XYZ file of C-alpha atoms in Angstrom:
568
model
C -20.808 -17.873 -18.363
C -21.499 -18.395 -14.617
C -19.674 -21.208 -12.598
C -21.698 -24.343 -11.312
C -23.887 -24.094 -8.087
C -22.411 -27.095 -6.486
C -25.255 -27.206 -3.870
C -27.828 -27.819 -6.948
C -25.572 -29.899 -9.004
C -25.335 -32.658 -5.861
C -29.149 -32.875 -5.374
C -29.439 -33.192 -9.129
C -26.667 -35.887 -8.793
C -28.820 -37.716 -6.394
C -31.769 -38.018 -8.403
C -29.818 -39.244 -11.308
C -27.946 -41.737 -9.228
C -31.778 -42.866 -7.409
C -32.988 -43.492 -11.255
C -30.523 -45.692 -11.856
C -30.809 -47.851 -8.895
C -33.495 -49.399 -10.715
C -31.708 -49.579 -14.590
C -29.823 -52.472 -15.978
C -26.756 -50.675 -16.048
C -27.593 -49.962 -11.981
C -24.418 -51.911 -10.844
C -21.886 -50.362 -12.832
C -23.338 -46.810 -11.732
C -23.364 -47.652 -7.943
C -19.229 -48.848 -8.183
C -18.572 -45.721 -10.224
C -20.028 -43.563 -7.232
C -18.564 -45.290 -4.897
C -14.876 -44.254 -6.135
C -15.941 -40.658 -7.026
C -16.192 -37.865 -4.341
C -18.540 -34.462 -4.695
C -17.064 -31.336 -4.245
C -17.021 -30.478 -0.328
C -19.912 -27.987 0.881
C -19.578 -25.763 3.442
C -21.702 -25.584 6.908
C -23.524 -22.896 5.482
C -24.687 -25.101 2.733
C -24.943 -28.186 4.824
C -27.755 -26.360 7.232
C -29.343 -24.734 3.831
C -28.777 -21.061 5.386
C -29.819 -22.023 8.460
C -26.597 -21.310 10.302
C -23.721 -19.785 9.115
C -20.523 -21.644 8.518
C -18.399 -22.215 11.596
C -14.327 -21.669 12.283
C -14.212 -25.001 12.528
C -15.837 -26.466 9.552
C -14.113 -23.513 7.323
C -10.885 -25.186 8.764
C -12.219 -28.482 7.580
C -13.569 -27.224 4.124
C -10.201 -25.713 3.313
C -8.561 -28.939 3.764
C -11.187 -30.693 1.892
C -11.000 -28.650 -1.108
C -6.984 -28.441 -1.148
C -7.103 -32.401 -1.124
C -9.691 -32.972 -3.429
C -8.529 -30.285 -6.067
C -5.061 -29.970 -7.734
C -6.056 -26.361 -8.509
C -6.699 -24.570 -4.732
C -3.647 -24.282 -2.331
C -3.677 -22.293 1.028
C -1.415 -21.030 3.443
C -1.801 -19.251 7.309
C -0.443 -16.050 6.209
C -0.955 -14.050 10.171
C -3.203 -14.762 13.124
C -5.674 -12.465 14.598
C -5.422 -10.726 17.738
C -6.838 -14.203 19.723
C -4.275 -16.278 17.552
C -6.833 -17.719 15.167
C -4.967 -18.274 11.383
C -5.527 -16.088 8.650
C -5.731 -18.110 5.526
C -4.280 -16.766 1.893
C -5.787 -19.119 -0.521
C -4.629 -19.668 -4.131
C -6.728 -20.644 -7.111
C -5.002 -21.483 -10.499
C -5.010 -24.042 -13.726
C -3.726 -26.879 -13.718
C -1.886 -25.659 -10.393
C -1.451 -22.917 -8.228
C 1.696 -20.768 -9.546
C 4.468 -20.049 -7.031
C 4.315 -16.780 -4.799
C 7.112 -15.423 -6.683
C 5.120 -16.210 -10.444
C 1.776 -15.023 -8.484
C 3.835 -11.640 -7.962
C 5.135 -11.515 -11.316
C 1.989 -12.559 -13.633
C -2.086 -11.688 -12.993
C -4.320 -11.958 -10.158
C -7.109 -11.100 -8.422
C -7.960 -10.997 -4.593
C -11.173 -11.250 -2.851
C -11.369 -10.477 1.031
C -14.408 -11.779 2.964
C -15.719 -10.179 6.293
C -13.443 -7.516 7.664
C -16.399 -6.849 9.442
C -17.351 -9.777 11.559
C -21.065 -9.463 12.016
C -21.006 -9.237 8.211
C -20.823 -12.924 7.198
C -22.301 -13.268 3.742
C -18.753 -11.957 1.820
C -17.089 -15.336 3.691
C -19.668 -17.416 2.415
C -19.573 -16.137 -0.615
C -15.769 -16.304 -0.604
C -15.704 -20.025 0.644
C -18.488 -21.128 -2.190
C -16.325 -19.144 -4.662
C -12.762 -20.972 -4.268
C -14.319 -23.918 -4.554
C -16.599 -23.564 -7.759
C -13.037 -22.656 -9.600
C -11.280 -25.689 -8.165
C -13.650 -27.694 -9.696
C -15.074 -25.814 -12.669
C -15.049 -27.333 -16.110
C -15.910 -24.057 -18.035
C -13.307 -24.064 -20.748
C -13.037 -20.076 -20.367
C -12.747 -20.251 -16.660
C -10.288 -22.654 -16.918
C -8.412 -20.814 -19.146
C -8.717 -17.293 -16.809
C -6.945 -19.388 -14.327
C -4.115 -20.395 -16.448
C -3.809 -16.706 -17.080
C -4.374 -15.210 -13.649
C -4.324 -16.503 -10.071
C -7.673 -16.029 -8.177
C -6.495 -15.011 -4.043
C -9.213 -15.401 -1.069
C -8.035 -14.204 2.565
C -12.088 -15.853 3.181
C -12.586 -14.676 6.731
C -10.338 -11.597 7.265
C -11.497 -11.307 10.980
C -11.850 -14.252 12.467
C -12.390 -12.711 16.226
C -15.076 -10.801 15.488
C -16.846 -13.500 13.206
C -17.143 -15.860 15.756
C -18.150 -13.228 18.273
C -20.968 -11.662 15.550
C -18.933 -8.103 16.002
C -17.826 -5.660 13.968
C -14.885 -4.797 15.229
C -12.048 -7.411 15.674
C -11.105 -8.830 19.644
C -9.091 -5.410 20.281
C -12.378 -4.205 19.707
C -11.031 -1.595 16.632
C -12.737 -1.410 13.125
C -9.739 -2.903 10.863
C -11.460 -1.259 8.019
C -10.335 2.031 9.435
C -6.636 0.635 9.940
C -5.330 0.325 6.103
C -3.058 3.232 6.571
C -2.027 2.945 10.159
C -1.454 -0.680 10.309
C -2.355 -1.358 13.730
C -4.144 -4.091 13.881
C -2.890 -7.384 12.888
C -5.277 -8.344 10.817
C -5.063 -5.331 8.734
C -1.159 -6.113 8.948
C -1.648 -9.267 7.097
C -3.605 -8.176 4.578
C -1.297 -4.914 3.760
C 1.730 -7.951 3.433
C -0.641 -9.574 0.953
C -1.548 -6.472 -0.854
C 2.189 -5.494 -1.254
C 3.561 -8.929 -2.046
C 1.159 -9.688 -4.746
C -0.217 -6.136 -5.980
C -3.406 -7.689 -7.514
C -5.198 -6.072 -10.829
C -8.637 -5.959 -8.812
C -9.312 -6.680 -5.358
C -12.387 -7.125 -4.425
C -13.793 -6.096 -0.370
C -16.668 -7.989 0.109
C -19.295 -6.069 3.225
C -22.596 -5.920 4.214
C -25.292 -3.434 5.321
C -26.007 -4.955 8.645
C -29.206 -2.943 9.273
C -30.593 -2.587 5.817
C -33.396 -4.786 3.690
C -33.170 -4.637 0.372
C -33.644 -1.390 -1.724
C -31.266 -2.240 -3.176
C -30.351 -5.922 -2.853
C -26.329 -5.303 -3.712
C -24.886 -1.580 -3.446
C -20.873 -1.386 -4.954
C -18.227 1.334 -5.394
C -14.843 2.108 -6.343
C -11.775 3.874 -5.070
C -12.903 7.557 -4.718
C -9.770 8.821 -3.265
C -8.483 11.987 -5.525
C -4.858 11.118 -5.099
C -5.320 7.274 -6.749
C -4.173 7.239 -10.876
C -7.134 8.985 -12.170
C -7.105 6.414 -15.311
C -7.142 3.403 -13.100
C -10.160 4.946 -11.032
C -11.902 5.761 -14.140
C -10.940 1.951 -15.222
C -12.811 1.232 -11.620
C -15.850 3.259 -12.000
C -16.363 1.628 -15.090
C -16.265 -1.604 -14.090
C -19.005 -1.046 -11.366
C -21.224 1.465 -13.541
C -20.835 0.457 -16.917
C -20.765 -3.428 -16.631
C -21.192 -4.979 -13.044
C -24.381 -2.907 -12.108
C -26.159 -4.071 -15.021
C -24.862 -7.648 -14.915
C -26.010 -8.331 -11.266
C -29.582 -6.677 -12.390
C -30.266 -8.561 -15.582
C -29.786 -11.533 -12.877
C -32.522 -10.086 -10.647
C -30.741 -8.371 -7.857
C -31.489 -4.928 -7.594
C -28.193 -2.455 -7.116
C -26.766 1.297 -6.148
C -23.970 3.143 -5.443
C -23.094 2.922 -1.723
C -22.729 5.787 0.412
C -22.730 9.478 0.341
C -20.085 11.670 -0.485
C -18.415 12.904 2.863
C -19.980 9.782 4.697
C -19.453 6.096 4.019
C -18.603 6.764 0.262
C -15.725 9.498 0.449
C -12.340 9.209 0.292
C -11.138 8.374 3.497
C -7.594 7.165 3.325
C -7.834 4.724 5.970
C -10.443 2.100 4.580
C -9.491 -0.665 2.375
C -11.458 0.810 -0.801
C -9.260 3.589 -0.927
C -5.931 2.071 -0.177
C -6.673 -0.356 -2.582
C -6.655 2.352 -5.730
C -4.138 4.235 -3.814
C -1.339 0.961 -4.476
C -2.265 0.689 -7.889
C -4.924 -1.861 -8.513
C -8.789 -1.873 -9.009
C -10.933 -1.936 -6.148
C -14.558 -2.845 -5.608
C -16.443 -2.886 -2.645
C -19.816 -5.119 -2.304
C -22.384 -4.253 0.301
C -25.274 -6.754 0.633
C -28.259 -6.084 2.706
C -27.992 -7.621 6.212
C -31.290 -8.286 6.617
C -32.694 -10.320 3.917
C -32.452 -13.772 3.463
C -29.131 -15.180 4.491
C -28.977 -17.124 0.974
C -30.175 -14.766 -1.233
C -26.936 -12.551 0.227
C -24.868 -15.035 -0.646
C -26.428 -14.948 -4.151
C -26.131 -11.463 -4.544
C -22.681 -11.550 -3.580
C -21.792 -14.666 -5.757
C -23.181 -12.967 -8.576
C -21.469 -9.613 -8.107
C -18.251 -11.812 -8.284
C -19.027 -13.628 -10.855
C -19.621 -10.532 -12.744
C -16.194 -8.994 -11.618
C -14.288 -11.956 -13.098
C -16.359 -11.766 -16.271
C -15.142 -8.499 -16.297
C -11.414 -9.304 -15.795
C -11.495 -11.572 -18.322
C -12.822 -9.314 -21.146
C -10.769 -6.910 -20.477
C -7.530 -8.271 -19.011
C -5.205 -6.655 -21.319
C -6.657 -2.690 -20.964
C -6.914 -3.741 -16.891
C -2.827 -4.950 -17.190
C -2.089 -1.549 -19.261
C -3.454 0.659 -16.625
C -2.324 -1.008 -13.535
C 1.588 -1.213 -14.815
C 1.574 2.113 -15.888
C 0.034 3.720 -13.042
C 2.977 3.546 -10.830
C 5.162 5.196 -13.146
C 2.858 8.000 -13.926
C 2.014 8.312 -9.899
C 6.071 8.477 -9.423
C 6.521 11.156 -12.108
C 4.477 13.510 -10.952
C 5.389 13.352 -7.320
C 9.127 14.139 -9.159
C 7.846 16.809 -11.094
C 5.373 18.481 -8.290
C 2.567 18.206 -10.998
C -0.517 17.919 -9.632
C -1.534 18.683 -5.916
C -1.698 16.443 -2.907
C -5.457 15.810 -2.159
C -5.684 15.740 1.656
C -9.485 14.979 1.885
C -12.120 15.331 -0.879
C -13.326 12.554 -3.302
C -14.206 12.152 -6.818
C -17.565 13.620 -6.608
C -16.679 15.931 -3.072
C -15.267 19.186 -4.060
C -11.396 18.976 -1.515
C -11.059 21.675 1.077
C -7.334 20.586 2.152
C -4.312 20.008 0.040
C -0.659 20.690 -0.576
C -0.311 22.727 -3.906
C 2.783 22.123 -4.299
C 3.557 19.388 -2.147
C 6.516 18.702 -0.952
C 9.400 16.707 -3.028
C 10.283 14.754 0.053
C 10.647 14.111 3.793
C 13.112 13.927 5.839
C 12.501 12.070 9.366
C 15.171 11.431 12.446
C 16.342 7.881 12.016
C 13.972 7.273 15.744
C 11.350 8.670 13.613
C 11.600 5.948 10.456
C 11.610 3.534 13.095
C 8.123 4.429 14.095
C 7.166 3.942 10.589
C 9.695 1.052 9.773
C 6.435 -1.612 9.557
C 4.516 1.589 6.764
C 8.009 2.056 5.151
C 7.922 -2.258 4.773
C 4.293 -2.348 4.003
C 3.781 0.200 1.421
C 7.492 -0.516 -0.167
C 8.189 2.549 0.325
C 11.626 4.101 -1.197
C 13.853 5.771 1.538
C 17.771 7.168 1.612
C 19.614 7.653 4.661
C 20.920 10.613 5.090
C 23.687 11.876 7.524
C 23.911 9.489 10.650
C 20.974 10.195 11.887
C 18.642 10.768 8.718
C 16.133 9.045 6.544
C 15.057 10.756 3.232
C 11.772 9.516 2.078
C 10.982 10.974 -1.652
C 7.696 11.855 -3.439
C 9.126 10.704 -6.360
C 8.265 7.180 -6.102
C 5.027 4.931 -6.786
C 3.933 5.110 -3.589
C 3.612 8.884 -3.222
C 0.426 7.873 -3.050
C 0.322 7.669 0.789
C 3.516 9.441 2.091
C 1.964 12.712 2.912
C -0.800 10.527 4.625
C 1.925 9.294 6.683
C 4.755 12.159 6.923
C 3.304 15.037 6.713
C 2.032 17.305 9.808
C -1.323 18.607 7.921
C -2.905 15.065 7.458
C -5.218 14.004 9.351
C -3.789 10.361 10.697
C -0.527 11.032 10.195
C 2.352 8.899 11.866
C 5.039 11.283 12.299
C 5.360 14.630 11.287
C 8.392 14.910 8.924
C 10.169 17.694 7.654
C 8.703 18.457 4.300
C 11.331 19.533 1.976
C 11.383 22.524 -1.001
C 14.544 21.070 -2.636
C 15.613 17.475 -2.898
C 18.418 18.135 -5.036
C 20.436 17.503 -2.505
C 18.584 16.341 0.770
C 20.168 16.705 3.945
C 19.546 18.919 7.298
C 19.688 22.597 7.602
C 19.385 25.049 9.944
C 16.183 26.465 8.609
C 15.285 22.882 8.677
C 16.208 22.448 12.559
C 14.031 25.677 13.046
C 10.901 23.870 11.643
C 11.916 20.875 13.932
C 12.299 23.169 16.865
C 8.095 24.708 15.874
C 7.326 20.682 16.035
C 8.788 19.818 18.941
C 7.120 22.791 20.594
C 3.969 22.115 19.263
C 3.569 18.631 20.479
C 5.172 19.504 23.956
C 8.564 18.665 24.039
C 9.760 21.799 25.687
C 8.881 22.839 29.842
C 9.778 26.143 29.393
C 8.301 28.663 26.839
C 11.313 30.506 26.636
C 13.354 27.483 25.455
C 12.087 26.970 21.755
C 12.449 30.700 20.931
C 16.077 30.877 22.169
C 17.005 27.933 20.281
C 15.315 29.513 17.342
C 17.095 32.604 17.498
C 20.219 30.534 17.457
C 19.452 28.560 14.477
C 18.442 31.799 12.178
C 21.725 33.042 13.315
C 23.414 29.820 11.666
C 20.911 29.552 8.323
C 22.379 33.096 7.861
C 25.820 32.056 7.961
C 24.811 29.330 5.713
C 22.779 31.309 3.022
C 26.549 33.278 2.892
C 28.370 29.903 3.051
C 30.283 30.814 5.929
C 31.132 27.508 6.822
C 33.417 27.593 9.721
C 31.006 30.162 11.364
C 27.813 27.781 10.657
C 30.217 24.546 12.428
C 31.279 27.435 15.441
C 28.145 28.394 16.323
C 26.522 24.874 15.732
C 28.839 24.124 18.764
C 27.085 27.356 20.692
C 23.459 25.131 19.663
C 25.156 22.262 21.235
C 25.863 24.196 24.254
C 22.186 25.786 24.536
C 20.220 22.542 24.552
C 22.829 20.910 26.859
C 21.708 23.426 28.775
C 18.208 22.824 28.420
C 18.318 19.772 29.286
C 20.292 20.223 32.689
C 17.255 22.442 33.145
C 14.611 20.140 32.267
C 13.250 22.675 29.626
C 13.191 20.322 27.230
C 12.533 16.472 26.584
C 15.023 13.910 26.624
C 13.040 12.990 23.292
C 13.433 16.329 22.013
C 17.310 17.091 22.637
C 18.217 13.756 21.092
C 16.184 14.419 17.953
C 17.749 18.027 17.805
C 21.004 16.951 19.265
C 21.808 14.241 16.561
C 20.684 16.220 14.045
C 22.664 19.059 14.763
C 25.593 16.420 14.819
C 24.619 15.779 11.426
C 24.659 19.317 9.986
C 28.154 19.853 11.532
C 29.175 17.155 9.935
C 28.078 18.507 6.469
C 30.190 21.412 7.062
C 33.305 20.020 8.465
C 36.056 19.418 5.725
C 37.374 15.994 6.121
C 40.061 14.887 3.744
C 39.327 11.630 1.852
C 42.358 9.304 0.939
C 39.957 7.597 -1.379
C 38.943 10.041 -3.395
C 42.170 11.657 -3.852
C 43.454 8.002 -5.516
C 40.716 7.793 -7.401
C 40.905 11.612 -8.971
C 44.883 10.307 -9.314
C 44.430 6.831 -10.782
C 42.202 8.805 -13.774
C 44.412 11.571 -14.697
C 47.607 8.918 -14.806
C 46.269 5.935 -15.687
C 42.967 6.575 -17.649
C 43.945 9.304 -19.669
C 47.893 8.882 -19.264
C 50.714 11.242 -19.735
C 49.611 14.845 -20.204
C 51.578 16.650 -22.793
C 51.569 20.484 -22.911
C 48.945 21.108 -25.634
C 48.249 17.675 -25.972
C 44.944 16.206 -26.463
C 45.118 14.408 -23.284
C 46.213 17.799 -21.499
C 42.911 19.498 -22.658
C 40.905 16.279 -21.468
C 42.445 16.611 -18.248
C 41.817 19.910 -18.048
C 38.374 19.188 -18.864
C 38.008 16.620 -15.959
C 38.972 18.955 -13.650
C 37.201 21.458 -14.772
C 34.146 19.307 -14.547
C 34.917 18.037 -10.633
C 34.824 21.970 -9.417
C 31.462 22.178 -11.256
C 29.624 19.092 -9.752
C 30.961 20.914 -6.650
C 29.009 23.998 -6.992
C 32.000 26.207 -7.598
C 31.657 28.596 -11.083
C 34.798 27.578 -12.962
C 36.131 28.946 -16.189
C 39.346 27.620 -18.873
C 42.140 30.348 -20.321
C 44.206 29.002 -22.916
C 47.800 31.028 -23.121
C 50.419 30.250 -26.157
C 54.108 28.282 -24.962
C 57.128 28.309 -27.082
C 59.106 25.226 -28.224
């Protein structure tokens, strides 16, 4: 069942009201009309296409709706790179939930005009807040009780008002989901990982195309996203939202070609969205057709989608909780490989087979990433002084190689990818592949400096390998010694020595025997206190035994237990 078009309901309203101007009853009518008030209409409306809606007047329509309707709230949730708000808007029955419930229960968020000289998804946007605030469909009504409906309407502001794609920094934010540059994509990654909506839906246009078809749509193609909740996706747009927006006379595709607009780029909002967990559709209207039949097509593609969502609620909730889970366990178990390009109909060239179980980044390097690490929720450990672990066994897997690792192609940082995370910490071997990094993004003058320092380091992973310990801390001091050197030189960075520097501290550290009070009261306070006075062949003796026995095996040591006969 499709919601009201308000713009035809109040001209119908008007004729009704003119016919009773001249009935008995015409007085009673007038006063009744006099203390109602018709849902707001946007500019866009207003002008009948004419003109698109202004920054202004979407200011004013927000405010008119959130008055008139107990059901829409809104918030400024960022502002755009020329200060203009960002609005979050919340739709729900009777009333908006809090944040906190939003997070916890169902929703669903549509995003209007990342692209600015796209307009028709923020039209569509501002007409569709306002049908739900004031719908009386019983099973609309009900959808809202069950799930909050999110708009960020006009997700550029900037480049709205200037008719541009890009926003005033003059960047494409739709090519800024991973990297986070760009405030406006900022705000809408906090939204994204605050609420973690069942479907989002990315509402574009086709600037330069005219029909054939009217509405094109796809879904997350990227080959790293659940492969159950992108099959969930693809369903949604081929099995049920292609057909719906037909039988109601638009004509619709697939958009893009694999490799080109439609692949699996990492950066764009289509992807991300699959790649934290939810369903994501993107709608692509043709730019040059009528500016209200756009809107139509894009009203009825939505209308569709939450048609959708509410038949099938439940099997969208199944897949959505359990796809973090099943993303987490097989970054744990090394399952499947790490798709660094390639979609789901474009054959990858690129990928880590196995990947790796983890990163580990210098604690200046997870402070390049601190805003990704806030912004995807990512899971971290800090390791050493100077360490930060970052695990592929975690929901959000899903981008940490994207981000971490040195063969992607827009990575942040390039962390050290780990083999074993049994026990994550710094090596020597691991300093070596720091050492090849450094080099290769210039950190050293001198060419001579990165292979002496490498020389040095296999010297100590050999040591280590024979866990030599007091030779891996004695010639970790002769590593200190050579990049002091180094640097007195100017062979290397002042970047580069304090990354390798601290480090190093760290690995010494790992080595050094320190003896811990703590732990020696703790070890104490169990043997005396827990399991009490220890008899010769006592129960208690063989449990203490046991205990011990089990301390030198957590510490890697082989251990074994000889029982001998006493007298008396």
């Amino acid at each position: 069942m499709k919601l009201a078009n308000w713009e035809k309901m109040t001209s119908f309203a008007s004729f009704f009201a003119l016919l009773l101007i001249v009935s008995p009853v015409a007085g009673v009518a007038a006063q009744e009309n006099e203390t109602s008030e018709d849902p707001p209409t946007t500019g866009f409306e207003d002008r009948e296409g004419a003109e698109w809606t202004t920054h202004e007047e979407e200011l004013g329509f927000l405010e008119e709706v959130a008055e008139q309707s107990e059901r829409m709230t809104y918030s400024e949730v960022g502002t755009s790179v020329e200060d203009r708000p960002l609005h979050l808007v919340q739709v729900g029955d009777p009333l908006p939930p809090t944040d906190e419930e939003i997070a916890d229960g169902r929703n669903m968020l549509v995003i209007g005009s990342q692209h600015g000289n796209e307009p028709a998804g923020r039209e569509m946007a501002l007409k569709l807040m306002r049908d739900l605030a004031f719908t009386d469909d019983p099973e609309v009504e009900e959808q809202l009780s069950e799930a909050t409906v999110l708009f960020i309407p006009t997700a550029n502001p900037d480049g709205r008002i200037a008719n541009t794609r890009t926003n005033a920094n003059g960047m494409d934010i739709n090519r800024g989901h991973l990297n986070l540059e760009q405030p406006e994509g900022q705000v809408i990654a906090d939204v994204l990982d605050e609420f973690s909506p069942d479907i989002t839906v990315d509402a574009h246009e086709r600037p330069g195309a005219s029909g054939n078809p009217d509405m094109e749509m796809l879904w997350p193609r990227n080959l790293n996203v659940d492969e159950n909740l992108r099959d969930l996706s693809a369903e949604m747009v081929e099995d049920y939202l292609l057909s719906e927006v037909e039988d109601a006379g638009f004509s619709t595709g697939l958009y893009g070609t694999p490799g080109g607009a439609g692949g699996g780029d990492e950066r764009i909002s289509r992807n991300i969205l699959g790649l934290r967990h939810g369903l994501g559709l993107l709608t692509e209207s043709a730019g040059q057709q009528d500016p209200e039949y756009r809107v139509d097509a894009q009203m009825e593609t939505l209308e569709s989608t939450l048609e959708f969502y509410r038949e099938r609620m439940d099997d969208i909730a199944t897949v959505v909780n359990e796809a973090p889970d099943r993303k987490a366990s097989a970054g744990q178990e090394q399952s499947e490989p790490f798709y660094l390009d390639g979609a789901d109909n474009w054959e990858p060239t690129e990928m880590l087979d196995p990947h790796a179980c983890g990163y580990l980044l210098h604690s200046s390097q997870a402070d390049d990433v601190s805003r990704h690490i806030d912004s995807f929720s990512l899971e971290t450990e800090e390791v050493g002084k100077n360490g930060v672990f970052v695990t592929m066994a975690q929901p959000m897997m899903t981008v940490v190689p994207f981000l971490l690792d040195g063969e992607a192609s827009y990575n942040e940082v390039e962390g050290l990818a780990l083999e074993d995370c049994s026990d994550p910490r710094i090596t020597a071997s691991g300093l070596q592949t720091l050492v090849e990094q450094l080099d290769e993004a210039g950190e050293f003058e001198n060419s001579d400096a990165p292979h002496a320092l490498d020389v040095h380091l296999r010297s100590v992973s050999h040591y280590e390998d024979q866990e030599e310990t007091d030779k891996v801390v004695e010639h970790m001091g002769g590593f200190h010694d050579l990049l002091n050197h180094q640097l007195d030189n100017q062979w290397i960075s002042e970047e580069g020595f304090d990354i390798l520097a601290t480090l190093a501290d760290d690995l010494i550290e790992n080595y050094e025997v320190t003896f811990d009070v703590d732990r020696v009261m703790d070890h104490i306070s169990h043997l005396s206190e827990d399991i009490g006075p220890r008899v010769a062949g006592s129960e208690e003796e063989l449990e203490a035994a046991e205990y011990i026995e089990d301390e030198f095996d957590s510490l890697g040591y082989d251990t074994s237990m000889q029982t001998f006969d006493i007298r008396g």
